[in-house]
Coordinates of C-alpha atoms in Angstrom, one line a residue:
X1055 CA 0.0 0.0 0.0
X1056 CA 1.6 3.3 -1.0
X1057 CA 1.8 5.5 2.0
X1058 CA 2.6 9.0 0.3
X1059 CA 2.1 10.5 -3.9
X1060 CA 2.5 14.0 -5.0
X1061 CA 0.6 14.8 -7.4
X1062 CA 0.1 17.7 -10.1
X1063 CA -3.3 18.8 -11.8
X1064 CA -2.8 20.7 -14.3
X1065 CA -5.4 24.0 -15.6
X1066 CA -8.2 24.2 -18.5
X1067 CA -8.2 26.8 -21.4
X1068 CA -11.7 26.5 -23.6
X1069 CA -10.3 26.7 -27.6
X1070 CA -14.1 27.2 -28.1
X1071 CA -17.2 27.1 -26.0
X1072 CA -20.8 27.4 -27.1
X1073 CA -23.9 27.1 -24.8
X1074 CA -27.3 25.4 -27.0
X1075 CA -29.6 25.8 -24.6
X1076 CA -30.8 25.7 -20.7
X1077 CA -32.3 22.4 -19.9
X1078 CA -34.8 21.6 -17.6
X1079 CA -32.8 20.5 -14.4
X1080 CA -31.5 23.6 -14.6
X1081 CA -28.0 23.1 -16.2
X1082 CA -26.7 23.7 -19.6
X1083 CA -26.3 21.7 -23.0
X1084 CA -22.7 22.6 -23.6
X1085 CA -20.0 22.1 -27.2
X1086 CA -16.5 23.3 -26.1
X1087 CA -13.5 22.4 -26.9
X1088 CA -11.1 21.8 -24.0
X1089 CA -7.2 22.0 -24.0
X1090 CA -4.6 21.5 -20.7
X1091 CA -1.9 23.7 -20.3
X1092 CA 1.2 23.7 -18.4
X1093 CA 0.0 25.4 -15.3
X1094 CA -0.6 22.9 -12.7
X1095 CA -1.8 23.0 -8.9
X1096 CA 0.7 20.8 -6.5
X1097 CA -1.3 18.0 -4.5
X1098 CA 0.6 15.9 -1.7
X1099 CA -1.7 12.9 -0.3
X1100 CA -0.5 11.3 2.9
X1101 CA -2.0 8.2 4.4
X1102 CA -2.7 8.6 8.1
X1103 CA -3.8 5.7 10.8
X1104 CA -6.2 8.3 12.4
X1105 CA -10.1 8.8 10.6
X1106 CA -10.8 11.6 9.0
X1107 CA -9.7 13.6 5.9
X1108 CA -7.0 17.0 6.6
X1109 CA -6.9 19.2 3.8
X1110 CA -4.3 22.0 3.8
X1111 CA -3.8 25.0 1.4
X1112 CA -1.5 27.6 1.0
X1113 CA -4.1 30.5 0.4
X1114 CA -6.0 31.5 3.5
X1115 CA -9.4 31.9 1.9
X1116 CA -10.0 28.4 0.4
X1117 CA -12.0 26.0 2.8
X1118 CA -10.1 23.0 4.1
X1119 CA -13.8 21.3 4.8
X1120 CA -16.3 19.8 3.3
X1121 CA -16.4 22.7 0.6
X1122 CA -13.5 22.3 -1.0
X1123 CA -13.7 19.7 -3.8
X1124 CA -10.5 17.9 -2.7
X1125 CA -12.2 17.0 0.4
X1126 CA -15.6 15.9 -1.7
X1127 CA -13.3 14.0 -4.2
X1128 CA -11.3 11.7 -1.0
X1129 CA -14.8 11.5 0.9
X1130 CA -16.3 10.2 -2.4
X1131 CA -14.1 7.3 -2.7
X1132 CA -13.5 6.5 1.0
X1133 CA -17.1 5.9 2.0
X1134 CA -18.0 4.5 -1.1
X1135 CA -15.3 1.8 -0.3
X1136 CA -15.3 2.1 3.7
X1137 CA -11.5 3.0 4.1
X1138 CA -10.7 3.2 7.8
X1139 CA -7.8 5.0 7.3
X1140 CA -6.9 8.9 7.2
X1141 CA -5.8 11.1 4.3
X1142 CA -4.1 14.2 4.8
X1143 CA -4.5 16.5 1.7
X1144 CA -1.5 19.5 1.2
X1145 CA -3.0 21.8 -1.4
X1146 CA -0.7 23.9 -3.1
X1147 CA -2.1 26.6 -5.4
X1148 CA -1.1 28.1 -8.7
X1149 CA -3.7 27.9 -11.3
X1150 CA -5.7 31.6 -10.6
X1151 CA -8.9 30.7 -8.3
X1152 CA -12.4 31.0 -10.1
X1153 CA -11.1 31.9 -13.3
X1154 CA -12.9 29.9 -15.6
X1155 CA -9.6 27.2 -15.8
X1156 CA -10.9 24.7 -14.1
X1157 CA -8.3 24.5 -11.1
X1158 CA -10.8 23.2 -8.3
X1159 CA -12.2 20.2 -10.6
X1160 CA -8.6 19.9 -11.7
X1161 CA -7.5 19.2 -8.1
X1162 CA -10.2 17.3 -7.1
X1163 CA -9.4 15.4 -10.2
X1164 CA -6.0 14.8 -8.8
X1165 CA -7.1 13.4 -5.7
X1166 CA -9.5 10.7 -6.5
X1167 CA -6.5 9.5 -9.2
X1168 CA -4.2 9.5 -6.3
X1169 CA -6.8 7.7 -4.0
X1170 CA -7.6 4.9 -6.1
X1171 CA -4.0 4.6 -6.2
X1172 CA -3.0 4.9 -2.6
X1173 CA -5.4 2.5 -1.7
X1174 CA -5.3 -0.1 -4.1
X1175 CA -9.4 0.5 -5.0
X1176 CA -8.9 -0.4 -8.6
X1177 CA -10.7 2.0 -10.9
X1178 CA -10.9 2.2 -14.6
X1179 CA -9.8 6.2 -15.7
X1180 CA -13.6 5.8 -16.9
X1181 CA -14.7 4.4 -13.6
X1182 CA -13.3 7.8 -11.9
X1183 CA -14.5 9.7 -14.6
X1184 CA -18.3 8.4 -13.6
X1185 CA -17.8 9.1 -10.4
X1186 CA -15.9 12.5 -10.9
X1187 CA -19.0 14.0 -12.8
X1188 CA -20.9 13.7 -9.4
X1189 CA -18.2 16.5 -7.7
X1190 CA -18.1 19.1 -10.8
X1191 CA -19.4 18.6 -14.8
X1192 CA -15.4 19.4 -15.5
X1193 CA -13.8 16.7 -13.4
X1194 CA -14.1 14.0 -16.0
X1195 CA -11.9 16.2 -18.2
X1196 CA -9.7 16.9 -16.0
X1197 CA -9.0 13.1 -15.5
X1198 CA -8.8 12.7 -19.3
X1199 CA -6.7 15.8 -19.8
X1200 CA -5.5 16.9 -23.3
X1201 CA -7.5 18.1 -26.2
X1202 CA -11.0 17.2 -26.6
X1203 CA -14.8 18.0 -27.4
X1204 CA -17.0 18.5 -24.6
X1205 CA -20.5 18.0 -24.5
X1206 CA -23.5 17.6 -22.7
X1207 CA -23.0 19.3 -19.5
X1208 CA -19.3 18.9 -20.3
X1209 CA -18.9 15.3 -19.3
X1210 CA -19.4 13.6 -22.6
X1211 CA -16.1 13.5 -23.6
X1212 CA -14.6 12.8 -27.5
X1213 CA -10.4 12.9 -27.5
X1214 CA -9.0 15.2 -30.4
X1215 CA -5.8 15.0 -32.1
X1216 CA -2.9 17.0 -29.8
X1217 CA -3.3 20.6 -30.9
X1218 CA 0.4 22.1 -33.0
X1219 CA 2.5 23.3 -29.8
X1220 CA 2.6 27.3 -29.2
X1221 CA 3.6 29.7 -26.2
X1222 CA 0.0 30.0 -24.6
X1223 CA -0.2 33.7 -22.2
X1224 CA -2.6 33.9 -19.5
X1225 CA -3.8 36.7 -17.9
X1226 CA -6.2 36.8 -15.1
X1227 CA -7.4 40.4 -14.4
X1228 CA -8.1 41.6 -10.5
X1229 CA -11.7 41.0 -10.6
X1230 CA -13.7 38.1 -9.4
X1231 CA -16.3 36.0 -11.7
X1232 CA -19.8 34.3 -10.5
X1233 CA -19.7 31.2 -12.7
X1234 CA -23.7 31.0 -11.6
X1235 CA -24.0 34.9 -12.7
X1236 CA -22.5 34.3 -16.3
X1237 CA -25.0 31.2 -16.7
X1238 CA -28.1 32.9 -15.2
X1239 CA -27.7 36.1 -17.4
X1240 CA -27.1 34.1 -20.7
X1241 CA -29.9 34.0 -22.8
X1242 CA -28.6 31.5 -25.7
X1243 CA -31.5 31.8 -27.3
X1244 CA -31.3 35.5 -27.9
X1245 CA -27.9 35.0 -29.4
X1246 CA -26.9 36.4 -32.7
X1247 CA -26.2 32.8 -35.3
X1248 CA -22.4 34.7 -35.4
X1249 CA -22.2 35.5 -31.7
X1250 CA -22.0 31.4 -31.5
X1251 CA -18.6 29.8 -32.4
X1252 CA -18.1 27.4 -35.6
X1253 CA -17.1 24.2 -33.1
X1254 CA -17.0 22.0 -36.0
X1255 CA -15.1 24.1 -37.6
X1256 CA -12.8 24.2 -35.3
X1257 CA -12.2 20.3 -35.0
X1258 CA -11.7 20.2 -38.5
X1259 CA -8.7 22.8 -37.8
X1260 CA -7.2 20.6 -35.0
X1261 CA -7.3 17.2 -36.8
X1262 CA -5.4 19.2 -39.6
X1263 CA -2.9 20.3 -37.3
X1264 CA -3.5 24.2 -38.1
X1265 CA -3.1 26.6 -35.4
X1266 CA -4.4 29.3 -37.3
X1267 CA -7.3 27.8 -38.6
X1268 CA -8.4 26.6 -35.0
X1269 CA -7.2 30.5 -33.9
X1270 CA -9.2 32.0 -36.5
X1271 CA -12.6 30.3 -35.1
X1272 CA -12.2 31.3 -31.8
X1273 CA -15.2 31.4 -29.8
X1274 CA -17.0 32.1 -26.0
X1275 CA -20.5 32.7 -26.2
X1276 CA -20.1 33.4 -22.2
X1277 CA -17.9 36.4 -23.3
X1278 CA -21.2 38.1 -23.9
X1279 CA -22.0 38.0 -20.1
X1280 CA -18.8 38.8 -18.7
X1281 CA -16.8 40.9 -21.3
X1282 CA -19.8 43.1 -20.9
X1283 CA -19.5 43.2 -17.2
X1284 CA -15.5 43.6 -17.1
X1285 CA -14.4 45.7 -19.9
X1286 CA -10.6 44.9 -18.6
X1287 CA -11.3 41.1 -20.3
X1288 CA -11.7 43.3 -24.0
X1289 CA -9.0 45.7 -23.3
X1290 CA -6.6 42.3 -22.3
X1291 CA -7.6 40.6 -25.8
X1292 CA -7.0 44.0 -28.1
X1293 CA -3.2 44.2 -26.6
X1294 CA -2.3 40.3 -26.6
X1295 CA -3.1 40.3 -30.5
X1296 CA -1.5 44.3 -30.5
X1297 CA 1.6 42.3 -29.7
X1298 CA 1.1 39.7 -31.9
X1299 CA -1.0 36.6 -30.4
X1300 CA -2.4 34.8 -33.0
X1301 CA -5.7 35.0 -31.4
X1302 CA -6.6 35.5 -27.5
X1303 CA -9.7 34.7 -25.7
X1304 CA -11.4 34.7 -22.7
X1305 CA -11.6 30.6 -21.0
X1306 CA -14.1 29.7 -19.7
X1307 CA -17.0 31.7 -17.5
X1308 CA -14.3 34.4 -17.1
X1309 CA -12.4 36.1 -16.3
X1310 CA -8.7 34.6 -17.9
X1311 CA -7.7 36.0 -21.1
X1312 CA -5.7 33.6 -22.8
X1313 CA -3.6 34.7 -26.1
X1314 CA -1.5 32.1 -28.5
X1315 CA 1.6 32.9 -30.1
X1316 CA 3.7 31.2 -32.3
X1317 CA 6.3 33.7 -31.8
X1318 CA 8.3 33.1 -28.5
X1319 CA 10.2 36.6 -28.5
X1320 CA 6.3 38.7 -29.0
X1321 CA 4.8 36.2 -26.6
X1322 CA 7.7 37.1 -23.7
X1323 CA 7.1 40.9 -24.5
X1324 CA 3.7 40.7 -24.4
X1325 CA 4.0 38.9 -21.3
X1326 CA 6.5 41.5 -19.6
X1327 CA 3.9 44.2 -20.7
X1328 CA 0.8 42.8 -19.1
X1329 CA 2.7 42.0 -16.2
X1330 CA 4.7 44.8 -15.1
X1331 CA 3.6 47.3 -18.1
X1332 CA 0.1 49.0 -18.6
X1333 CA -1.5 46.2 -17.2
X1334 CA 0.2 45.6 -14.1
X1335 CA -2.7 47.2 -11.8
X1336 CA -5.4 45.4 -13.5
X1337 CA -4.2 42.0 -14.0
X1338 CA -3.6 39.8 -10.9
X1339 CA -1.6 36.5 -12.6
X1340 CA 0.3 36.1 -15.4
X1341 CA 1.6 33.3 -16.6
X1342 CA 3.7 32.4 -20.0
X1343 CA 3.2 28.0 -20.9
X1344 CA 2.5 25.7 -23.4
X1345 CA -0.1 23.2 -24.0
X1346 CA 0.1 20.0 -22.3
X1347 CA -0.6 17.0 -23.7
X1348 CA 1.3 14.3 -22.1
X1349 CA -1.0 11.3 -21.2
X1350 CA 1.4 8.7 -20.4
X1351 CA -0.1 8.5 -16.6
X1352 CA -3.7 8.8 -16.9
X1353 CA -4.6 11.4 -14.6
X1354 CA -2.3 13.8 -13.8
X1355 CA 1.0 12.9 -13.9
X1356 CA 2.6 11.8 -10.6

């Protein structure tokens, strides 16, 4: 029995995300196309003789109970197959918090990987990934990782052809997002045909292996919600491609900007402008990566 894993779960852009329609239950028929990147959350799981699941985090305002989907994702697992033994749970964070990249489902993600393993339970990656949807619609991607089409409420999941390797900027302004706000003030239905994004188009780009075809259909119909709210997400877009990103975006409900370049040099300028240039009050993280797409552990690569 393994005693101790660290583990990393890595962040979430959205290539493309486009809302059909609100369905009865109350959620949302989803097509978006998901894509990891390089920014990943540090997770150490420690096995403990006393009951109980410990979570520890290295930002003050986080819950370390029952709230925080690292502590859903162990409790999940451990009552379902009546583990006696305790977890402690060292959360270390670096993916921005609510920023539309996933980071909570990512980590809890993480953690039912690393307790199926610690513990010897067993589980298929698809076996987590049914279980994961019960936690947060994104966890089942996050298990899968890489680049694929989401659908559904996000959990029916299609794998895509690796998307052409680029320097990927993200920038996650000094506001705060309600995820429930964007969804409640979206009216899809009211939606311009052009306001949604070309999803099949953009699959046709990635299977090609053409950045700029897959760029050039960018697409968040959730931008019309939170753009409008949070002109700073606009004003981060117009100066990534100003300094030559291919295309930039916001990801998810908001509010990261993320911007692709195929140019290293423009995408470390750009980078040292938003960060410590005209953006450097308004912009809370930056961070320069690549796409990741490694899926040699499945999970999150210990």
């Amino acid at each position: 029995m393994i005693h101790s894993l660290n583990l990393k779960a890595y962040g979430k852009i959205n290539l493309g995300l486009d809302v059909l329609r609100r369905r009865e239950d109350g959620y949302h028929e989803v097509r978006m196309i998901m894509q990891t990147v390089g920014i990943y959350d540090r997770i150490d799981l420690e096995q403990r003789e006393e009951p109980g699941i410990e979570v520890e985090t290295n930002l003050h305002y986080l819950p370390t109970n029952e709230n925080n989907l690292v502590y859903k994702a162990a409790h999940l697992l451990m009552e379902e197959f009546s583990i006696k033994k305790g977890l402690r749970i060292k959360l270390k964070k670096f993916i921005p918090v609510a920023a539309g990249m996933a980071g909570g489902s990512s980590d809890a993600a993480a953690v039912l990987f690393g307790v199926n393993k610690m513990f010897g339970l067993g589980l298929t990656l698809k076996e987590l990934m049914d279980r994961g949807v019960k936690i947060g619609a994104d966890v089942p991607y996050c298990l899968m990782r890489g680049t694929a089409l989401a659908e559904g409420i996000g959990e029916i999941l299609t794998p895509l052809p690796p998307m052409p390797q680029c320097k990927v900027l993200i920038a996650k302004p000094s506001v705060s997002v309600s995820t429930k706000y964007v969804y409640e003030n979206l009216h899809a239905d009211q939606l311009r045909k052009d306001q949604h994004p070309d999803i099949d188009g953009m699959i046709q780009g990635i299977r090609a292996g053409d950045l700029y075809a897959v760029a050039e259909k960018f697409g968040n119909v959730l931008e019309t919600v939170t753009q409008k709210q949070y002109p700073v997400i606009r004003e981060i877009k117009e100066k990534m491609k100003e300094m030559g990103a291919v295309n930039a975006m916001m990801s998810g409900s908001g509010p990261t900007v993320f911007g692709l370049f195929v140019n290293p040099a423009a995408a470390e300028a750009a980078y040292e402008e938003i960060r410590y240039g005209s953006f450097a009050d308004k912009v809370k993280q930056t961070y320069l990566t690549n796409f990741y797409n490694n899926k040699e552990v499945p999970g999150n690569g210990i």
